[in-house]
Coordinates of C-alpha atoms in Angstrom, one line a residue:
M440 CA 15.3 3.9 22.3
N441 CA 18.5 6.0 23.6
I442 CA 20.4 4.5 20.8
A443 CA 18.0 5.7 18.2
R444 CA 18.0 9.2 19.8
T445 CA 21.6 9.5 19.4
S446 CA 22.2 7.7 16.2
V447 CA 19.3 8.5 14.0
D448 CA 19.1 12.0 12.3
G449 CA 15.5 11.8 11.3
F450 CA 12.5 10.0 10.0
I451 CA 10.6 10.0 6.9
K452 CA 6.8 9.3 6.9
V453 CA 5.5 7.5 3.9
S454 CA 1.8 6.3 3.2
E455 CA 0.7 2.9 2.6
G456 CA -0.3 3.8 -0.9
M457 CA 3.1 4.9 -1.7
I458 CA 4.5 1.7 -0.2
A459 CA 2.0 -0.3 -2.4
Q460 CA 2.9 1.6 -5.5
L461 CA 6.5 0.7 -5.1
V462 CA 5.8 -2.9 -4.4
I463 CA 3.7 -3.2 -7.8
K464 CA 6.7 -1.0 -9.6
L465 CA 9.4 -3.4 -8.2
Y466 CA 7.5 -6.4 -9.3
S467 CA 6.7 -5.1 -13.0
I468 CA 10.6 -4.9 -13.3
G469 CA 11.1 -8.5 -11.6
I470 CA 11.9 -7.5 -8.1
I471 CA 9.7 -9.2 -5.5
S472 CA 9.6 -7.3 -2.2
E473 CA 7.0 -7.4 0.5
P474 CA 5.9 -4.0 1.7
S475 CA 8.0 -3.7 4.7
G476 CA 11.0 -4.5 2.6
A477 CA 10.1 -1.6 0.3
L478 CA 10.1 0.9 3.2
G479 CA 13.5 2.2 2.7
L480 CA 13.1 2.8 -1.0
A481 CA 9.7 4.7 -0.1
G482 CA 11.6 6.9 2.1
L483 CA 14.2 7.6 -0.4
T484 CA 11.7 8.5 -3.2
K485 CA 10.2 11.1 -0.9
I486 CA 13.5 12.8 -0.7
K487 CA 15.1 12.2 -4.0
N488 CA 15.7 15.8 -4.7
L489 CA 18.0 16.0 -1.5
I490 CA 20.0 12.9 -2.6
K491 CA 20.3 13.7 -6.3
G492 CA 24.0 12.9 -7.4
K493 CA 24.8 11.4 -4.1
N494 CA 25.8 7.5 -3.7
I495 CA 23.0 6.0 -1.8
A496 CA 22.4 2.3 -1.0
V497 CA 19.0 0.8 0.1
V498 CA 18.2 -2.9 1.1
L499 CA 15.2 -4.4 -0.4
T500 CA 14.2 -7.4 1.6
G501 CA 11.5 -9.9 1.9
A502 CA 10.1 -12.2 -0.9
N503 CA 7.8 -13.1 1.9
I504 CA 4.7 -12.2 -0.4
D505 CA 2.2 -14.1 -2.3
L506 CA 0.0 -13.3 -5.3
T507 CA -3.0 -12.4 -2.9
Q508 CA -1.0 -9.8 -1.1
L509 CA 0.4 -8.6 -4.7
N510 CA -3.3 -8.2 -5.7
E511 CA -3.9 -6.3 -2.6
A512 CA -1.1 -4.0 -3.2
R513 CA -2.2 -3.4 -6.6
D514 CA -5.7 -2.4 -5.1
M515 CA -4.0 -0.2 -2.5
S516 CA -2.2 1.6 -5.2
L517 CA -4.9 2.3 -7.3
I518 CA -7.0 3.7 -4.5
S519 CA -4.0 5.9 -3.5
K520 CA -3.8 7.2 -7.0
G521 CA -7.6 8.0 -7.0
Y522 CA -8.2 5.4 -9.9
K523 CA -10.3 3.0 -7.8
N524 CA -12.7 3.5 -4.9
C525 CA -13.2 0.9 -2.1
Y526 CA -16.4 0.8 0.0
L527 CA -16.9 -1.0 3.2
I528 CA -20.5 -2.1 4.0
E529 CA -21.7 -3.8 7.1
L530 CA -24.8 -5.8 6.8
N531 CA -27.0 -7.1 9.4
N532 CA -27.0 -10.8 9.7
K533 CA -30.7 -11.3 8.6
K534 CA -32.3 -13.1 5.9
N535 CA -32.6 -11.5 2.3
V536 CA -30.2 -8.8 3.4
I537 CA -28.0 -8.8 0.3
Y538 CA -31.0 -9.1 -1.9
E539 CA -32.5 -6.0 -0.1
L540 CA -29.5 -4.1 -0.7
I541 CA -29.1 -4.9 -4.6
T542 CA -32.6 -4.1 -5.2
G543 CA -32.6 -0.9 -3.2
C544 CA -29.8 0.2 -5.0
F545 CA -31.4 -0.2 -8.3
K546 CA -34.8 1.5 -7.5

């Protein structure tokens, strides 16, 4: 921890949605990166005005991602942009609970 305190100038906080957007954007141009591999680029994207005109290098790592995770990243990207909503419904473990839920929604 002391090394970080003396060597790191600062931190940039990025959202999961922003990371997901970058993973999808990178994939669309043929670069496969897992979310942790896109963190550096996400941080640079937040400070692009501060680094404009400078020579910057960022390492994109990790092709340790499968199509399921790309779908999850796409969904998270859409949710973070407000294009998609996600609801989590907890149901009791009883007979006909899904039927009751569906019929209750359409009364």
